[in-house]
Short mmCIF file of C-alpha atoms in Angstrom, two decimals:
data_model
loop_
_atom_site.label_atom_id
_atom_site.label_comp_id
_atom_site.label_asym_id
_atom_site.label_seq_id
_atom_site.Cartn_x
_atom_site.Cartn_y
_atom_site.Cartn_z
CA MET L 97 200.22 135.42 4.23
CA THR L 98 201.63 133.88 1.22
CA ILE L 99 201.17 137.26 -0.66
CA GLU L 100 204.22 138.33 0.69
CA HIS L 101 206.35 136.20 -1.67
CA LEU L 102 205.62 138.54 -4.15
CA ASP L 103 208.19 141.02 -2.85
CA PRO L 104 210.79 139.65 -5.41
CA ASP L 105 213.68 140.42 -2.77
CA LEU L 106 212.03 139.18 0.20
CA VAL L 107 211.17 135.82 -1.64
CA ALA L 108 214.83 135.73 -2.54
CA THR L 109 215.73 135.45 1.31
CA VAL L 110 213.20 132.57 1.65
CA ASP L 111 213.83 130.49 -1.60
CA ASP L 112 217.85 130.86 -0.92
CA SER L 113 217.56 129.22 2.54
CA GLY L 114 215.92 126.41 1.19
CA GLU L 115 213.83 126.12 4.60
CA VAL L 116 210.12 126.44 3.27
CA HIS L 117 210.93 123.33 1.56
CA LYS L 118 213.27 121.32 3.87
CA ARG L 119 211.79 121.92 7.41
CA THR L 120 208.30 123.00 6.19
CA PRO L 121 206.46 121.88 9.64
CA VAL L 122 209.19 123.71 11.66
CA ARG L 123 209.09 126.87 9.60
CA TYR L 124 205.55 127.11 10.09
CA ASP L 125 205.36 126.40 13.61
CA ARG L 126 208.17 128.97 14.57
CA THR L 127 206.21 131.80 12.11
CA MET L 128 202.93 131.11 14.17
CA GLU L 129 205.03 131.08 17.48
CA PHE L 130 206.06 134.54 16.98
CA PHE L 131 203.06 135.85 15.56
CA ALA L 132 200.94 134.35 18.50
CA ALA L 133 203.73 135.83 21.00
CA VAL L 134 203.44 139.27 19.61
CA LEU L 135 199.70 139.08 20.08
CA PHE L 136 199.48 137.33 23.39
CA ALA L 137 202.72 136.89 25.19
CA ASP L 138 204.21 139.03 28.04
CA ALA L 139 206.73 141.94 27.39
CA GLN L 140 209.86 140.12 28.37
CA THR L 141 209.11 137.06 26.26
CA VAL L 142 208.25 139.27 22.96
CA THR L 143 211.20 141.55 23.45
CA ARG L 144 213.77 138.47 23.56
CA MET L 145 212.20 136.84 20.61
CA SER L 146 212.54 140.07 18.64
CA ASP L 147 216.25 140.39 19.41
CA ILE L 148 216.60 136.67 18.57
CA LEU L 149 214.78 137.00 15.23
CA MET L 150 217.03 139.94 14.46
CA LYS L 151 219.85 137.53 14.62
CA VAL L 152 218.24 134.85 12.72
CA HIS L 153 217.57 137.47 10.00
CA ASP L 154 220.96 139.17 10.04
CA ARG L 155 222.42 135.71 8.28
CA SER L 156 219.97 135.79 5.69
CA TYR L 157 221.33 138.17 2.87
CA GLY L 158 222.84 137.88 -0.40
CA LYS L 159 222.26 138.65 -4.31
CA ASN L 160 218.85 137.98 -5.92
CA PRO L 161 219.62 136.09 -8.82
CA VAL L 162 216.33 137.34 -10.59
CA THR L 163 216.72 141.23 -10.18
CA GLY L 164 220.59 141.21 -9.38
CA ASN L 165 219.51 143.57 -6.18
CA ASP L 166 220.88 142.76 -2.99
CA TYR L 167 218.65 141.22 -0.62
CA ASP L 168 218.48 141.31 3.19
CA ALA L 169 215.48 139.94 5.53
CA ASN L 170 215.90 142.60 8.02
CA ARG L 171 215.46 145.50 5.51
CA SER L 172 212.82 147.93 6.66
CA SER L 173 210.61 148.00 3.76
CA SER L 174 210.51 144.16 3.43
CA GLN L 175 209.59 143.86 6.84
CA LEU L 176 206.86 146.50 6.83
CA TRP L 177 205.46 144.54 3.71
CA ILE L 178 205.26 141.47 6.12
CA LEU L 179 203.71 143.17 8.83
CA VAL L 180 201.18 144.83 6.93
CA THR L 181 200.11 141.91 4.83
CA ALA L 182 200.03 139.41 7.78
CA TRP L 183 197.96 141.84 9.99
CA HIS L 184 195.48 142.63 6.97
CA SER L 185 195.31 138.76 5.80
CA ILE L 186 194.16 138.16 9.65
CA LEU L 187 191.88 140.61 9.86
CA TYR L 188 190.55 140.06 6.24
CA THR L 189 190.34 136.29 7.16
CA TYR L 190 188.83 136.91 10.26
CA GLU L 191 185.76 139.00 8.59
CA LYS L 192 185.54 136.51 5.50
CA TYR L 193 185.43 133.18 7.47
CA GLY L 194 184.35 134.13 11.10
CA PRO L 195 181.30 136.77 12.18
CA GLY L 196 182.19 139.49 10.15
CA LYS L 197 183.60 143.12 10.30
CA LEU L 198 184.80 144.59 13.68
CA ASN L 199 182.98 147.58 14.64
CA ARG L 200 185.17 151.02 14.41
CA ASP L 201 186.31 150.69 17.83
CA GLU L 202 187.57 147.36 17.65
CA GLU L 203 189.40 147.77 14.31
CA ASN L 204 190.87 151.02 15.78
CA GLU L 205 192.26 148.99 18.63
CA TYR L 206 193.35 146.18 15.98
CA ARG L 207 195.31 148.96 14.19
CA GLU L 208 197.03 150.17 17.31
CA ALA L 209 198.15 146.60 18.08
CA MET L 210 199.71 146.49 14.72
CA SER L 211 201.59 149.71 15.45
CA VAL L 212 203.15 148.10 18.55
CA ALA L 213 203.78 144.80 16.84
CA ALA L 214 205.80 147.00 14.25
CA ALA L 215 208.19 147.88 17.15
CA PHE L 216 209.60 144.69 17.36
CA GLN L 217 210.89 144.67 13.55
CA THR L 218 213.09 146.79 11.79
CA ILE L 219 210.37 149.24 10.77
CA ASN L 220 210.00 153.03 10.90
CA PRO L 221 206.97 153.44 13.22
CA GLU L 222 205.86 156.67 10.94
CA ASP L 223 205.83 154.44 8.20
CA VAL L 224 203.14 151.96 9.64
CA PRO L 225 199.68 152.40 8.19
CA ALA L 226 197.08 153.59 10.49
CA THR L 227 193.75 153.08 9.36
CA ARG L 228 192.08 150.70 6.94
CA GLY L 229 192.39 153.28 4.13
CA GLU L 230 195.78 153.84 4.70
CA VAL L 231 196.47 150.01 4.61
CA LEU L 232 194.56 149.56 1.21
CA LYS L 233 196.41 152.61 -0.30
CA PHE L 234 199.83 150.88 1.05
CA LEU L 235 199.05 147.58 -0.75
CA ASP L 236 197.97 149.72 -3.67
CA ASP L 237 201.18 151.37 -3.87
CA TRP L 238 203.09 148.26 -3.69
CA ARG L 239 201.34 146.63 -6.73
CA GLN L 240 203.54 148.26 -9.11
CA LYS L 241 206.50 146.74 -7.19
CA LEU L 242 205.30 143.06 -7.24
CA SER L 243 206.14 140.32 -9.40
CA ALA L 244 206.27 136.91 -9.32
CA SER L 245 209.50 134.49 -9.91
CA GLU L 246 209.67 131.06 -10.33
CA ALA L 247 210.64 130.81 -6.78
CA ALA L 248 207.69 132.71 -5.60
CA ILE L 249 205.23 130.52 -7.22
CA ARG L 250 207.05 127.31 -6.31
CA ASN L 251 207.10 128.39 -2.64
CA VAL L 252 203.48 129.51 -2.87
CA ASP L 253 202.31 126.18 -4.35
CA HIS L 254 204.23 124.30 -1.69
CA ILE L 255 202.41 126.39 1.39
CA ILE L 256 198.84 126.12 0.16
CA ASP L 257 199.41 122.29 -0.14
CA GLY L 258 199.50 122.71 3.85
CA PHE L 259 198.02 119.50 4.61
CA GLU L 260 200.79 117.52 2.85
CA THR L 261 203.49 119.90 3.51
CA VAL L 262 203.12 121.44 7.04
CA GLU L 263 201.23 118.82 8.66
CA PRO L 264 202.39 115.24 6.90
CA ASP L 265 201.54 113.16 10.17
CA LEU L 266 197.94 113.87 9.97
CA PRO L 267 195.52 110.71 8.80
CA LYS L 268 195.85 109.82 5.10
CA TRP L 269 192.44 110.02 4.34
CA PHE L 270 191.98 113.52 5.98
CA ILE L 271 194.99 114.94 4.02
CA LYS L 272 193.12 113.46 0.77
CA LEU L 273 189.68 115.32 1.71
CA GLY L 274 191.10 118.46 3.31
CA LEU L 275 193.52 119.16 0.74
CA PRO L 276 191.50 120.66 -1.83
CA PHE L 277 189.59 122.45 0.59
CA LEU L 278 192.57 124.25 2.28
CA ARG L 279 193.84 125.28 -1.10
CA TRP L 280 190.41 126.85 -1.96
CA SER L 281 190.25 128.36 1.27
CA ILE L 282 193.62 130.26 0.85
CA ILE L 283 193.18 131.33 -2.74
CA ALA L 284 189.61 132.40 -1.93
CA THR L 285 191.41 135.23 0.17
CA TYR L 286 193.53 136.23 -2.79
CA PRO L 287 192.62 139.65 -5.15
CA ARG L 288 191.54 138.42 -8.52
CA TRP L 289 194.34 140.49 -10.06
CA MET L 290 196.92 138.67 -7.93
CA ARG L 291 195.90 134.87 -8.66
CA PRO L 292 197.61 134.97 -12.11
CA MET L 293 201.07 136.58 -10.48
CA LEU L 294 201.04 133.66 -8.24
CA GLY L 295 200.07 130.70 -10.53
CA VAL L 296 196.60 129.73 -9.34
CA LYS L 297 193.20 130.35 -10.56
CA GLN L 298 189.63 129.52 -8.94
CA SER L 299 186.03 130.25 -9.64
CA LYS L 300 183.83 132.41 -7.94
CA LEU L 301 181.61 129.39 -6.84
CA ALA L 302 184.97 127.71 -5.20
CA ASP L 303 185.27 131.23 -3.19
CA SER L 304 182.02 131.16 -2.14
CA LEU L 305 181.83 127.57 -1.02
CA SER L 306 184.85 128.25 1.15
CA ILE L 307 183.44 131.13 2.84
CA ALA L 308 180.46 128.93 3.56
CA LEU L 309 182.04 125.88 4.85
CA TRP L 310 184.27 128.02 7.18
CA ARG L 311 181.94 129.71 8.88
CA PRO L 312 180.17 127.12 10.91
CA ILE L 313 183.75 125.45 11.59
CA HIS L 314 184.84 128.87 13.03
CA GLU L 315 181.49 129.14 15.24
CA VAL L 316 182.26 125.57 16.63
CA LEU L 317 186.18 126.47 17.23
CA ASP L 318 184.80 129.82 18.80
CA SER L 319 182.60 128.08 21.11
CA ASN L 320 184.80 125.06 22.17
CA PRO L 321 188.17 126.38 23.41
CA LYS L 322 189.37 122.92 24.57
CA LEU L 323 188.87 121.66 20.73
CA PHE L 324 190.58 124.62 19.68
CA LEU L 325 193.32 123.98 21.62
CA TRP L 326 193.50 120.20 20.68
CA LEU L 327 193.64 121.49 17.00
CA LEU L 328 196.42 124.03 17.68
CA LYS L 329 198.46 121.32 19.46
CA ARG L 330 198.52 119.41 16.14
CA ILE L 331 199.17 122.40 13.90
CA CYS L 332 201.37 125.03 15.48
CA PRO L 333 202.40 123.38 18.92
CA ARG L 334 205.07 126.00 19.73
CA ALA L 335 202.00 128.79 19.38
CA VAL L 336 200.02 126.74 22.22
CA ARG L 337 201.86 128.21 25.05
CA TYR L 338 200.65 131.75 24.16
CA MET L 339 197.09 130.74 23.22
CA GLU L 340 195.80 128.48 25.85
CA PRO L 341 195.84 131.28 28.72
CA LEU L 342 193.70 133.52 25.91
CA LEU L 343 191.38 130.78 25.37
CA LEU L 344 191.06 129.45 28.71
CA LYS L 345 190.64 133.04 29.83
CA THR L 346 193.51 132.48 32.46
CA PRO L 347 194.38 135.75 34.23
CA ALA L 348 197.58 137.71 33.90
CA LYS L 349 200.23 137.43 36.58
CA THR L 350 200.20 140.98 36.67
CA PRO L 351 197.97 143.84 35.37
CA ARG L 352 200.99 145.91 34.04
CA VAL L 353 201.00 146.57 30.38
CA TYR L 354 204.46 148.08 28.89
CA THR L 355 205.36 149.84 26.10
CA PRO L 356 208.13 148.32 23.79
CA ALA L 357 210.33 151.28 24.80
CA VAL L 358 209.96 150.54 28.42
CA ALA L 359 209.97 146.68 27.93
CA ARG L 360 213.62 146.99 26.22
CA ARG L 361 214.85 149.34 29.24
CA MET L 362 213.74 146.58 31.62
CA PHE L 363 215.42 143.45 29.87
CA ASP L 364 219.00 144.25 29.00
CA ASN L 365 218.66 145.49 25.16
CA PRO L 366 217.23 149.27 24.84
CA LEU L 367 218.04 149.08 21.31
CA THR L 368 215.15 149.05 19.13
CA PRO L 369 215.56 146.55 16.15
CA LEU L 370 216.48 149.58 13.45
CA GLU L 371 219.25 150.65 16.26
CA GLN L 372 220.51 146.72 16.11
CA ARG L 373 220.46 146.50 12.46
CA GLU L 374 222.75 149.50 12.35
CA GLU L 375 224.92 147.84 14.74
CA LEU L 376 224.68 144.53 12.61
CA LEU L 377 225.34 146.40 9.22
CA LYS L 378 228.38 147.93 10.71
CA LYS L 379 229.77 144.80 11.90
CA ARG L 380 229.35 143.18 8.41
CA GLN L 381 230.91 146.07 6.54
CA GLU L 382 233.86 145.76 8.93
CA GLY L 383 234.09 141.91 8.12
CA VAL L 384 233.24 140.59 11.89
CA GLY L 385 229.60 140.21 11.09
CA GLN L 386 227.56 137.00 11.00
CA LYS L 387 228.17 134.96 7.67
CA SER L 388 225.16 134.50 5.36
CA TYR L 389 223.03 131.16 5.43
CA GLY L 390 224.32 128.93 2.84
CA HIS L 391 221.69 127.43 0.23
CA ASN L 392 219.79 125.05 1.44
CA HIS L 393 221.63 125.24 4.55
CA HIS L 394 221.44 122.83 7.48
CA ASP L 395 222.32 124.79 10.46
CA GLU L 396 221.04 124.32 13.56
CA ILE L 397 217.63 126.12 14.68
CA LEU L 398 218.07 129.00 16.92
CA GLU L 399 215.34 128.69 19.49
CA PHE L 400 213.44 131.34 20.48
CA ALA L 401 213.98 132.40 24.52
CA TYR L 402 210.93 132.87 26.86
CA ALA L 403 210.25 135.01 29.76
CA ASP L 404 210.72 132.95 33.17
CA ASP L 405 209.74 135.57 35.90
CA VAL L 406 207.32 138.01 34.96
CA GLU L 407 206.90 139.19 38.73
CA ALA L 408 210.65 139.75 38.86
CA ALA L 409 210.63 141.73 35.85
CA ALA L 410 207.71 143.89 37.21
CA LYS L 411 210.31 144.71 40.09
CA VAL L 412 212.94 145.62 38.00
CA LEU L 413 210.09 148.41 36.35
CA ASP L 414 209.45 149.78 39.88
CA ALA L 415 213.35 150.46 40.28
CA ILE L 416 213.26 152.22 36.88
CA GLU L 417 210.22 154.40 37.74
CA GLU L 418 212.03 155.42 41.38
CA VAL L 419 215.10 156.24 39.61
CA ASP L 420 213.08 158.05 36.99
CA LEU L 421 211.24 159.94 39.89
CA ARG L 422 214.57 161.06 41.63
CA GLU L 423 215.66 162.53 38.48
CA VAL L 424 212.49 164.70 38.29
CA HIS L 425 212.76 165.76 41.75
CA LYS L 426 216.40 166.77 41.18
CA ALA L 427 215.43 168.71 38.35
CA GLY L 428 212.78 170.58 40.26
#
């Protein structure tokens, strides 16, 4: 997901806050927390987290010193770039380092899930690519918009040294052995035309070795969920609460599945992220909005909120459905 730094205005939001360098482990952990929640958490939790992320991103705006453009982390185009590059990277990595390509039905299901995930960001649903071909066209269309500033190269280099920067508490011998392997593995997923832009280069042999080494690791983790959880607790502990039920096959508390629209009606904030953005922008224009983060800020981290009673939420939905039915009968 480091390739998202090639959006010049998006990387300005990252670099100006300085959080990737100052709070690398926490920044990585919270990113994995949000992605894991969107994939596997209950509707109430994801909706609340989405609203909190809107408030966090609302403070990330300013002037890009490289392009002179105004940058804004909640901008729809940048959020769409993040969504598509993230979901495509996850799938591509699974195909390369895991068991291979999904079948057609599985991939269609994956693309549908990506569209649902888009509803929790400031993204127009109609802009979300629905097929692999549309994703590849989207990425190809973006190619002419991409550029690598010094900030982009600096942040990417910091992230792909993850064993030192993300997990500094790992044993020194493990970091020393694992650091080159992690770099090779990440770079192996980059298109070759993109590598010079990111200031990295790597041989085809190193690409092939990375793939060959990861596949047996994937098989071991896939067949040993407790080992996988042990690893997750050390790499991204905030994501464990969402991954653990999946890996241990814990039954859901309720079989209900909610659309993003219904979830928002249930959990106090019916406004979509796009509608919330309009309100936040209006406040900013009126001079009563949130102030932007300062460079290398030390502000307290706004933690995500979690669902505390899924059964109570289900009762709320029942009440909403009863009201809707009464309205239908009145109309009839």
